[in-house]
mmCIF file of N, CA and C and ligand atoms in Angstrom:
data_model
loop_
_atom_site.group_PDB
_atom_site.id
_atom_site.type_symbol
_atom_site.label_atom_id
_atom_site.label_comp_id
_atom_site.label_asym_id
_atom_site.label_seq_id
_atom_site.Cartn_x
_atom_site.Cartn_y
_atom_site.Cartn_z
ATOM 1 N N MET A 1 193.852 217.405 154.788
ATOM 2 C CA MET A 1 194.484 217.326 153.467
ATOM 3 C C MET A 1 194.528 218.697 152.817
ATOM 4 N N ALA A 2 195.671 219.044 152.316
ATOM 5 C CA ALA A 2 195.795 220.309 151.602
ATOM 6 C C ALA A 2 195.502 220.067 150.124
ATOM 7 N N GLN A 3 194.304 219.642 149.856
ATOM 8 C CA GLN A 3 193.950 219.256 148.497
ATOM 9 C C GLN A 3 194.072 220.419 147.520
ATOM 10 N N SER A 4 193.657 221.603 147.969
ATOM 11 C CA SER A 4 193.710 222.746 147.061
ATOM 12 C C SER A 4 195.147 223.100 146.694
ATOM 13 N N ASP A 5 196.069 222.940 147.660
ATOM 14 C CA ASP A 5 197.477 223.202 147.372
ATOM 15 C C ASP A 5 197.999 222.258 146.298
ATOM 16 N N GLU A 6 197.589 220.999 146.388
ATOM 17 C CA GLU A 6 198.075 220.014 145.420
ATOM 18 C C GLU A 6 197.559 220.322 144.021
ATOM 19 N N GLU A 7 196.350 220.845 143.964
ATOM 20 C CA GLU A 7 195.797 221.159 142.651
ATOM 21 C C GLU A 7 196.506 222.357 142.019
ATOM 22 N N GLU A 8 197.021 223.233 142.849
ATOM 23 C CA GLU A 8 197.694 224.419 142.333
ATOM 24 C C GLU A 8 199.101 224.122 141.837
ATOM 25 N N GLY A 9 199.682 223.039 142.316
ATOM 26 C CA GLY A 9 201.038 222.731 141.885
ATOM 27 C C GLY A 9 201.639 221.622 142.711
ATOM 28 N N ILE A 10 202.768 221.164 142.254
ATOM 29 C CA ILE A 10 203.470 220.045 142.856
ATOM 30 C C ILE A 10 204.807 220.576 143.345
ATOM 31 N N SER A 11 205.253 220.076 144.485
ATOM 32 C CA SER A 11 206.552 220.496 144.998
ATOM 33 C C SER A 11 207.513 219.325 145.107
ATOM 34 N N ALA A 12 208.777 219.617 144.856
ATOM 35 C CA ALA A 12 209.861 218.670 145.111
ATOM 36 C C ALA A 12 210.809 219.370 146.075
ATOM 37 N N THR A 13 211.188 218.698 147.136
ATOM 38 C CA THR A 13 212.072 219.333 148.122
ATOM 39 C C THR A 13 213.245 218.427 148.452
ATOM 40 N N CYS A 14 214.373 219.071 148.796
ATOM 41 C CA CYS A 14 215.534 218.303 149.249
ATOM 42 C C CYS A 14 215.272 217.810 150.670
ATOM 43 N N HIS A 15 216.175 217.030 151.209
ATOM 44 C CA HIS A 15 215.936 216.400 152.509
ATOM 45 C C HIS A 15 215.789 217.409 153.642
ATOM 46 N N CYS A 16 216.619 218.442 153.640
ATOM 47 C CA CYS A 16 216.586 219.415 154.745
ATOM 48 C C CYS A 16 215.554 220.517 154.518
ATOM 49 N N GLY A 17 215.039 220.629 153.301
ATOM 50 C CA GLY A 17 214.008 221.621 153.025
ATOM 51 C C GLY A 17 214.535 222.971 152.563
ATOM 52 N N ALA A 18 215.842 223.105 152.407
ATOM 53 C CA ALA A 18 216.403 224.390 151.981
ATOM 54 C C ALA A 18 216.058 224.713 150.530
ATOM 55 N N VAL A 19 215.916 223.668 149.716
ATOM 56 C CA VAL A 19 215.597 223.863 148.300
ATOM 57 C C VAL A 19 214.224 223.263 148.004
ATOM 58 N N THR A 20 213.361 224.083 147.420
ATOM 59 C CA THR A 20 212.045 223.623 146.985
ATOM 60 C C THR A 20 211.870 223.980 145.518
ATOM 61 N N LEU A 21 211.408 223.013 144.745
ATOM 62 C CA LEU A 21 211.091 223.242 143.338
ATOM 63 C C LEU A 21 209.575 223.178 143.208
ATOM 64 N N ARG A 22 208.970 224.299 142.800
ATOM 65 C CA ARG A 22 207.523 224.334 142.589
ATOM 66 C C ARG A 22 207.260 224.048 141.117
ATOM 67 N N LEU A 23 206.452 223.032 140.850
ATOM 68 C CA LEU A 23 206.197 222.585 139.480
ATOM 69 C C LEU A 23 204.760 222.867 139.097
ATOM 70 N N SER A 24 204.562 223.210 137.836
ATOM 71 C CA SER A 24 203.215 223.547 137.368
ATOM 72 C C SER A 24 202.337 222.314 137.215
ATOM 73 N N ARG A 25 202.971 221.148 137.129
ATOM 74 C CA ARG A 25 202.208 219.916 136.925
ATOM 75 C C ARG A 25 203.051 218.732 137.389
ATOM 76 N N ALA A 26 202.377 217.631 137.686
ATOM 77 C CA ALA A 26 203.092 216.407 138.012
ATOM 78 C C ALA A 26 203.682 215.832 136.720
ATOM 79 N N PRO A 27 204.820 215.162 136.797
ATOM 80 C CA PRO A 27 205.393 214.585 135.570
ATOM 81 C C PRO A 27 204.615 213.349 135.131
ATOM 82 N N ALA A 28 204.355 213.251 133.816
ATOM 83 C CA ALA A 28 203.723 212.045 133.275
ATOM 84 C C ALA A 28 204.773 210.966 133.053
ATOM 85 N N GLU A 29 206.006 211.414 132.853
ATOM 86 C CA GLU A 29 207.098 210.488 132.566
ATOM 87 C C GLU A 29 208.365 210.978 133.235
ATOM 88 N N VAL A 30 209.166 210.050 133.748
ATOM 89 C CA VAL A 30 210.485 210.383 134.293
ATOM 90 C C VAL A 30 211.512 209.504 133.590
ATOM 91 N N THR A 31 212.734 210.022 133.495
ATOM 92 C CA THR A 31 213.777 209.320 132.759
ATOM 93 C C THR A 31 214.847 208.763 133.693
ATOM 94 N N HIS A 32 215.039 207.465 133.586
ATOM 95 C CA HIS A 32 216.115 206.779 134.296
ATOM 96 C C HIS A 32 217.274 206.690 133.318
ATOM 97 N N CYS A 33 218.289 207.531 133.530
ATOM 98 C CA CYS A 33 219.426 207.614 132.621
ATOM 99 C C CYS A 33 220.616 206.878 133.229
ATOM 100 N N ASN A 34 221.317 206.103 132.403
ATOM 101 C CA ASN A 34 222.447 205.328 132.935
ATOM 102 C C ASN A 34 223.796 205.883 132.483
ATOM 103 N N CYS A 35 223.840 207.184 132.175
ATOM 104 C CA CYS A 35 225.133 207.772 131.823
ATOM 105 C C CYS A 35 226.034 207.770 133.056
ATOM 106 N N SER A 36 227.297 208.099 132.846
ATOM 107 C CA SER A 36 228.278 207.961 133.927
ATOM 108 C C SER A 36 227.969 208.822 135.139
ATOM 109 N N LEU A 37 227.278 209.943 134.917
ATOM 110 C CA LEU A 37 226.945 210.822 136.047
ATOM 111 C C LEU A 37 225.617 210.413 136.695
ATOM 112 N N CYS A 38 224.587 210.235 135.896
ATOM 113 C CA CYS A 38 223.260 209.949 136.449
ATOM 114 C C CYS A 38 223.222 208.631 137.216
ATOM 115 N N ARG A 39 223.972 207.645 136.737
ATOM 116 C CA ARG A 39 223.929 206.360 137.460
ATOM 117 C C ARG A 39 224.575 206.489 138.835
ATOM 118 N N ARG A 40 225.506 207.433 138.954
ATOM 119 C CA ARG A 40 226.114 207.650 140.270
ATOM 120 C C ARG A 40 225.204 208.482 141.171
ATOM 121 N N TYR A 41 224.539 209.468 140.570
ATOM 122 C CA TYR A 41 223.601 210.283 141.355
ATOM 123 C C TYR A 41 222.384 209.472 141.793
ATOM 124 N N GLY A 42 221.991 208.507 140.971
ATOM 125 C CA GLY A 42 220.799 207.731 141.294
ATOM 126 C C GLY A 42 219.520 208.513 141.065
ATOM 127 N N THR A 43 219.575 209.448 140.137
ATOM 128 C CA THR A 43 218.444 210.346 139.892
ATOM 129 C C THR A 43 217.439 209.760 138.908
ATOM 130 N N LEU A 44 216.236 210.275 138.963
ATOM 131 C CA LEU A 44 215.230 210.120 137.914
ATOM 132 C C LEU A 44 214.901 211.536 137.484
ATOM 133 N N TRP A 45 214.955 211.814 136.183
ATOM 134 C CA TRP A 45 214.758 213.195 135.722
ATOM 135 C C TRP A 45 213.358 213.410 135.162
ATOM 136 N N ALA A 46 212.766 214.533 135.536
ATOM 137 C CA ALA A 46 211.515 214.984 134.908
ATOM 138 C C ALA A 46 211.842 216.308 134.236
ATOM 139 N N TYR A 47 211.448 216.449 132.974
ATOM 140 C CA TYR A 47 211.836 217.614 132.181
ATOM 141 C C TYR A 47 210.725 218.645 132.107
ATOM 142 N N TYR A 48 211.116 219.902 132.220
ATOM 143 C CA TYR A 48 210.173 221.019 132.198
ATOM 144 C C TYR A 48 210.781 222.179 131.417
ATOM 145 N N THR A 49 209.916 223.139 131.058
ATOM 146 C CA THR A 49 210.433 224.400 130.554
ATOM 147 C C THR A 49 210.698 225.296 131.772
ATOM 148 N N LYS A 50 211.509 226.344 131.554
ATOM 149 C CA LYS A 50 211.851 227.240 132.664
ATOM 150 C C LYS A 50 210.603 227.863 133.296
ATOM 151 N N ALA A 51 209.603 228.153 132.473
ATOM 152 C CA ALA A 51 208.392 228.803 132.971
ATOM 153 C C ALA A 51 207.570 227.885 133.870
ATOM 154 N N GLU A 52 207.798 226.593 133.764
ATOM 155 C CA GLU A 52 206.990 225.635 134.534
ATOM 156 C C GLU A 52 207.552 225.349 135.922
ATOM 157 N N VAL A 53 208.747 225.870 136.216
ATOM 158 C CA VAL A 53 209.413 225.552 137.478
ATOM 159 C C VAL A 53 209.817 226.833 138.207
ATOM 160 N N THR A 54 209.518 226.903 139.494
ATOM 161 C CA THR A 54 210.015 227.979 140.344
ATOM 162 C C THR A 54 210.982 227.363 141.344
ATOM 163 N N ILE A 55 212.222 227.863 141.338
ATOM 164 C CA ILE A 55 213.254 227.315 142.215
ATOM 165 C C ILE A 55 213.399 228.230 143.425
ATOM 166 N N LEU A 56 213.105 227.693 144.594
ATOM 167 C CA LEU A 56 213.211 228.452 145.833
ATOM 168 C C LEU A 56 214.336 227.845 146.656
ATOM 169 N N SER A 57 215.370 228.640 146.943
ATOM 170 C CA SER A 57 216.506 228.117 147.684
ATOM 171 C C SER A 57 216.890 229.076 148.790
ATOM 172 N N ALA A 58 216.993 228.546 150.012
ATOM 173 C CA ALA A 58 217.327 229.362 151.172
ATOM 174 C C ALA A 58 218.771 229.844 151.113
ATOM 175 N N GLN A 59 219.600 229.124 150.374
ATOM 176 C CA GLN A 59 221.006 229.507 150.223
ATOM 177 C C GLN A 59 221.447 229.056 148.840
ATOM 178 N N PRO A 60 222.554 229.626 148.316
ATOM 179 C CA PRO A 60 222.996 229.212 146.980
ATOM 180 C C PRO A 60 223.274 227.711 146.930
ATOM 181 N N THR A 61 222.900 227.093 145.830
ATOM 182 C CA THR A 61 223.170 225.672 145.658
ATOM 183 C C THR A 61 224.610 225.480 145.199
ATOM 184 N N ASP A 62 225.151 224.307 145.436
ATOM 185 C CA ASP A 62 226.445 223.922 144.869
ATOM 186 C C ASP A 62 226.176 223.333 143.487
ATOM 187 N N THR A 63 227.162 223.439 142.602
ATOM 188 C CA THR A 63 226.945 222.936 141.249
ATOM 189 C C THR A 63 228.130 222.108 140.766
ATOM 190 N N TYR A 64 227.836 221.321 139.734
ATOM 191 C CA TYR A 64 228.860 220.513 139.075
ATOM 192 C C TYR A 64 228.559 220.512 137.591
ATOM 193 N N ALA A 65 229.588 220.636 136.769
ATOM 194 C CA ALA A 65 229.401 220.608 135.325
ATOM 195 C C ALA A 65 230.482 219.742 134.699
ATOM 196 N N TRP A 66 230.142 219.103 133.599
ATOM 197 C CA TRP A 66 231.112 218.246 132.910
ATOM 198 C C TRP A 66 230.750 218.209 131.436
ATOM 199 N N ASN A 67 231.545 217.521 130.658
ATOM 200 C CA ASN A 67 231.200 217.188 129.277
ATOM 201 C C ASN A 67 230.721 218.395 128.467
ATOM 202 N N GLY A 68 231.562 219.438 128.409
ATOM 203 C CA GLY A 68 231.187 220.611 127.627
ATOM 204 C C GLY A 68 230.580 221.716 128.465
ATOM 205 N N ARG A 69 230.160 221.388 129.674
ATOM 206 C CA ARG A 69 229.659 222.381 130.631
ATOM 207 C C ARG A 69 228.499 223.213 130.098
ATOM 208 N N HIS A 70 227.600 222.561 129.397
ATOM 209 C CA HIS A 70 226.424 223.270 128.902
ATOM 210 C C HIS A 70 225.347 223.403 129.973
ATOM 211 N N ILE A 71 225.363 222.506 130.924
ATOM 212 C CA ILE A 71 224.379 222.555 132.005
ATOM 213 C C ILE A 71 225.088 222.382 133.345
ATOM 214 N N ASP A 72 224.467 222.940 134.382
ATOM 215 C CA ASP A 72 224.980 222.782 135.735
ATOM 216 C C ASP A 72 224.059 221.848 136.510
ATOM 217 N N PHE A 73 224.653 220.906 137.204
ATOM 218 C CA PHE A 73 223.894 220.029 138.101
ATOM 219 C C PHE A 73 223.931 220.659 139.487
ATOM 220 N N HIS A 74 222.753 220.945 140.015
ATOM 221 C CA HIS A 74 222.656 221.642 141.295
ATOM 222 C C HIS A 74 222.354 220.670 142.425
ATOM 223 N N ARG A 75 222.932 220.949 143.566
ATOM 224 C CA ARG A 75 222.629 220.153 144.761
ATOM 225 C C ARG A 75 222.538 221.082 145.962
ATOM 226 N N CYS A 76 221.763 220.667 146.927
ATOM 227 C CA CYS A 76 221.602 221.470 148.146
ATOM 228 C C CYS A 76 222.942 221.579 148.860
ATOM 229 N N ALA A 77 223.332 222.806 149.225
ATOM 230 C CA ALA A 77 224.618 223.029 149.880
ATOM 231 C C ALA A 77 224.618 222.488 151.312
ATOM 232 N N HIS A 78 223.427 222.230 151.860
ATOM 233 C CA HIS A 78 223.355 221.743 153.239
ATOM 234 C C HIS A 78 223.242 220.220 153.292
ATOM 235 N N CYS A 79 222.201 219.655 152.678
ATOM 236 C CA CYS A 79 221.989 218.200 152.803
ATOM 237 C C CYS A 79 222.580 217.404 151.642
ATOM 238 N N GLY A 80 222.943 218.067 150.546
ATOM 239 C CA GLY A 80 223.635 217.373 149.466
ATOM 240 C C GLY A 80 222.756 216.711 148.428
ATOM 241 N N CYS A 81 221.434 216.781 148.574
ATOM 242 C CA CYS A 81 220.558 216.158 147.576
ATOM 243 C C CYS A 81 220.708 216.849 146.224
ATOM 244 N N VAL A 82 220.832 216.050 145.162
ATOM 245 C CA VAL A 82 220.819 216.598 143.805
ATOM 246 C C VAL A 82 219.389 217.043 143.523
ATOM 247 N N THR A 83 219.227 218.312 143.159
ATOM 248 C CA THR A 83 217.879 218.855 143.008
ATOM 249 C C THR A 83 217.439 219.022 141.558
ATOM 250 N N HIS A 84 218.357 219.502 140.696
ATOM 251 C CA HIS A 84 217.970 219.761 139.313
ATOM 252 C C HIS A 84 219.205 220.041 138.473
ATOM 253 N N TRP A 85 219.021 220.041 137.165
ATOM 254 C CA TRP A 85 220.055 220.594 136.273
ATOM 255 C C TRP A 85 219.435 221.733 135.492
ATOM 256 N N TYR A 86 220.306 222.697 135.142
ATOM 257 C CA TYR A 86 219.825 223.932 134.533
ATOM 258 C C TYR A 86 220.784 224.338 133.423
ATOM 259 N N PRO A 87 220.258 224.718 132.242
ATOM 260 C CA PRO A 87 221.139 225.073 131.122
ATOM 261 C C PRO A 87 221.822 226.425 131.350
ATOM 262 N N ARG A 88 223.073 226.543 130.897
ATOM 263 C CA ARG A 88 223.774 227.826 131.022
ATOM 264 C C ARG A 88 223.305 228.823 129.980
ATOM 265 N N ALA A 89 222.983 228.350 128.779
ATOM 266 C CA ALA A 89 222.588 229.250 127.693
ATOM 267 C C ALA A 89 221.157 229.738 127.895
ATOM 268 N N GLU A 90 220.976 231.047 127.773
ATOM 269 C CA GLU A 90 219.643 231.648 127.892
ATOM 270 C C GLU A 90 218.670 231.022 126.901
ATOM 271 N N SER A 91 219.195 230.667 125.714
ATOM 272 C CA SER A 91 218.342 230.185 124.626
ATOM 273 C C SER A 91 217.810 228.774 124.862
ATOM 274 N N ARG A 92 218.411 228.054 125.792
ATOM 275 C CA ARG A 92 217.942 226.684 126.057
ATOM 276 C C ARG A 92 216.890 226.714 127.149
ATOM 277 N N ASP A 93 215.697 226.213 126.815
ATOM 278 C CA ASP A 93 214.560 226.376 127.726
ATOM 279 C C ASP A 93 214.269 225.132 128.562
ATOM 280 N N ARG A 94 214.942 224.039 128.287
ATOM 281 C CA ARG A 94 214.620 222.819 128.997
ATOM 282 C C ARG A 94 215.516 222.634 130.211
ATOM 283 N N LEU A 95 214.919 222.189 131.319
ATOM 284 C CA LEU A 95 215.689 221.840 132.501
ATOM 285 C C LEU A 95 215.157 220.520 133.040
ATOM 286 N N GLY A 96 215.939 219.926 133.926
ATOM 287 C CA GLY A 96 215.522 218.657 134.520
ATOM 288 C C GLY A 96 215.466 218.777 136.024
ATOM 289 N N ILE A 97 214.434 218.217 136.616
ATOM 290 C CA ILE A 97 214.379 218.204 138.081
ATOM 291 C C ILE A 97 214.506 216.738 138.531
ATOM 292 N N ASN A 98 215.120 216.554 139.690
ATOM 293 C CA ASN A 98 215.291 215.196 140.211
ATOM 294 C C ASN A 98 213.969 214.718 140.784
ATOM 295 N N ALA A 99 213.312 213.825 140.058
ATOM 296 C CA ALA A 99 211.981 213.359 140.462
ATOM 297 C C ALA A 99 212.015 212.544 141.751
ATOM 298 N N ARG A 100 213.202 212.146 142.188
ATOM 299 C CA ARG A 100 213.328 211.438 143.474
ATOM 300 C C ARG A 100 212.948 212.347 144.649
ATOM 301 N N LEU A 101 212.908 213.648 144.395
ATOM 302 C CA LEU A 101 212.559 214.591 145.465
ATOM 303 C C LEU A 101 211.056 214.812 145.573
ATOM 304 N N LEU A 102 210.288 214.220 144.665
ATOM 305 C CA LEU A 102 208.832 214.339 144.708
ATOM 306 C C LEU A 102 208.277 213.440 145.802
ATOM 307 N N GLU A 103 207.047 213.716 146.208
ATOM 308 C CA GLU A 103 206.356 212.790 147.097
ATOM 309 C C GLU A 103 206.265 211.447 146.376
ATOM 310 N N PRO A 104 206.479 210.335 147.110
ATOM 311 C CA PRO A 104 206.447 209.016 146.462
ATOM 312 C C PRO A 104 205.159 208.749 145.674
ATOM 313 N N ALA A 105 204.034 209.221 146.168
ATOM 314 C CA ALA A 105 202.763 208.970 145.476
ATOM 315 C C ALA A 105 202.725 209.679 144.121
ATOM 316 N N VAL A 106 203.356 210.837 144.045
ATOM 317 C CA VAL A 106 203.410 211.577 142.778
ATOM 318 C C VAL A 106 204.331 210.857 141.797
ATOM 319 N N LEU A 107 205.481 210.423 142.303
ATOM 320 C CA LEU A 107 206.435 209.716 141.449
ATOM 321 C C LEU A 107 205.853 208.394 140.948
ATOM 322 N N ASP A 108 205.095 207.719 141.807
ATOM 323 C CA ASP A 108 204.516 206.423 141.438
ATOM 324 C C ASP A 108 203.586 206.513 140.233
ATOM 325 N N ARG A 109 202.985 207.675 140.030
ATOM 326 C CA ARG A 109 202.041 207.820 138.916
ATOM 327 C C ARG A 109 202.743 208.096 137.583
ATOM 328 N N ALA A 110 204.055 208.330 137.624
ATOM 329 C CA ALA A 110 204.789 208.626 136.390
ATOM 330 C C ALA A 110 205.330 207.346 135.754
ATOM 331 N N ARG A 111 205.332 207.338 134.449
ATOM 332 C CA ARG A 111 205.928 206.247 133.675
ATOM 333 C C ARG A 111 207.445 206.430 133.730
ATOM 334 N N VAL A 112 208.192 205.331 133.834
ATOM 335 C CA VAL A 112 209.652 205.417 133.858
ATOM 336 C C VAL A 112 210.204 205.033 132.492
ATOM 337 N N LYS A 113 210.948 205.967 131.904
ATOM 338 C CA LYS A 113 211.575 205.730 130.606
ATOM 339 C C LYS A 113 213.046 205.425 130.836
ATOM 340 N N GLN A 114 213.538 204.358 130.273
ATOM 341 C CA GLN A 114 214.944 203.979 130.422
ATOM 342 C C GLN A 114 215.744 204.594 129.278
ATOM 343 N N ALA A 115 216.719 205.419 129.614
ATOM 344 C CA ALA A 115 217.561 206.042 128.580
ATOM 345 C C ALA A 115 218.960 205.429 128.668
ATOM 346 N N ASP A 116 219.342 204.725 127.622
ATOM 347 C CA ASP A 116 220.637 204.055 127.629
ATOM 348 C C ASP A 116 221.751 204.981 127.165
ATOM 349 N N SER A 117 221.891 206.104 127.858
ATOM 350 C CA SER A 117 222.892 207.104 127.476
ATOM 351 C C SER A 117 224.307 206.604 127.735
ATOM 352 N N GLY A 118 224.430 205.600 128.581
ATOM 353 C CA GLY A 118 225.734 205.035 128.853
ATOM 354 C C GLY A 118 226.155 204.023 127.808
ATOM 355 N N GLY A 119 225.219 203.674 126.915
ATOM 356 C CA GLY A 119 225.522 202.734 125.850
ATOM 357 C C GLY A 119 225.893 201.355 126.360
ATOM 358 N N THR A 120 225.274 200.950 127.453
ATOM 359 C CA THR A 120 225.625 199.672 128.059
ATOM 360 C C THR A 120 224.876 198.494 127.444
ATOM 361 N N GLY A 121 223.757 198.797 126.772
ATOM 362 C CA GLY A 121 222.930 197.724 126.260
ATOM 363 C C GLY A 121 222.070 197.063 127.324
ATOM 364 N N LEU A 122 222.137 197.588 128.544
ATOM 365 C CA LEU A 122 221.334 197.000 129.624
ATOM 366 C C LEU A 122 219.860 197.372 129.503
ATOM 367 N N PHE A 123 219.582 198.515 128.875
ATOM 368 C CA PHE A 123 218.201 198.952 128.698
ATOM 369 C C PHE A 123 217.812 198.709 127.252
ATOM 370 N N HIS A 124 216.577 198.355 127.024
ATOM 371 C CA HIS A 124 216.122 198.092 125.659
ATOM 372 C C HIS A 124 214.987 199.017 125.287
HETATM 373 ZN ZN1 ZN B 201 218.792 220.379 151.616
#
């Protein structure tokens, strides 16, 4: 067991391993958002400040932006996994990482918050 590694930080990786997100801590809460994009991606988001995340990518990620283009949604250019979203403005410090890329045991310990951003009324 690499117990000491786990204590130093948590990693989220895409399927092929080209993109690794090093996190300063495990998420206490993840957000299940049902907006038109997130429900298609099937993501769970964990939010961090820029200082809490180190993004390691073997090659440039592909991106997608919509709805004002304030943030870019990044995905691995090789395996296609959605990895994170990142704000375009320097002044915005919050980013989201796709918690589905965490080890299942790490994700299991997080509370799931339902965000009804799609306004469907399905979440209460
Ligand atoms: Zn990949």
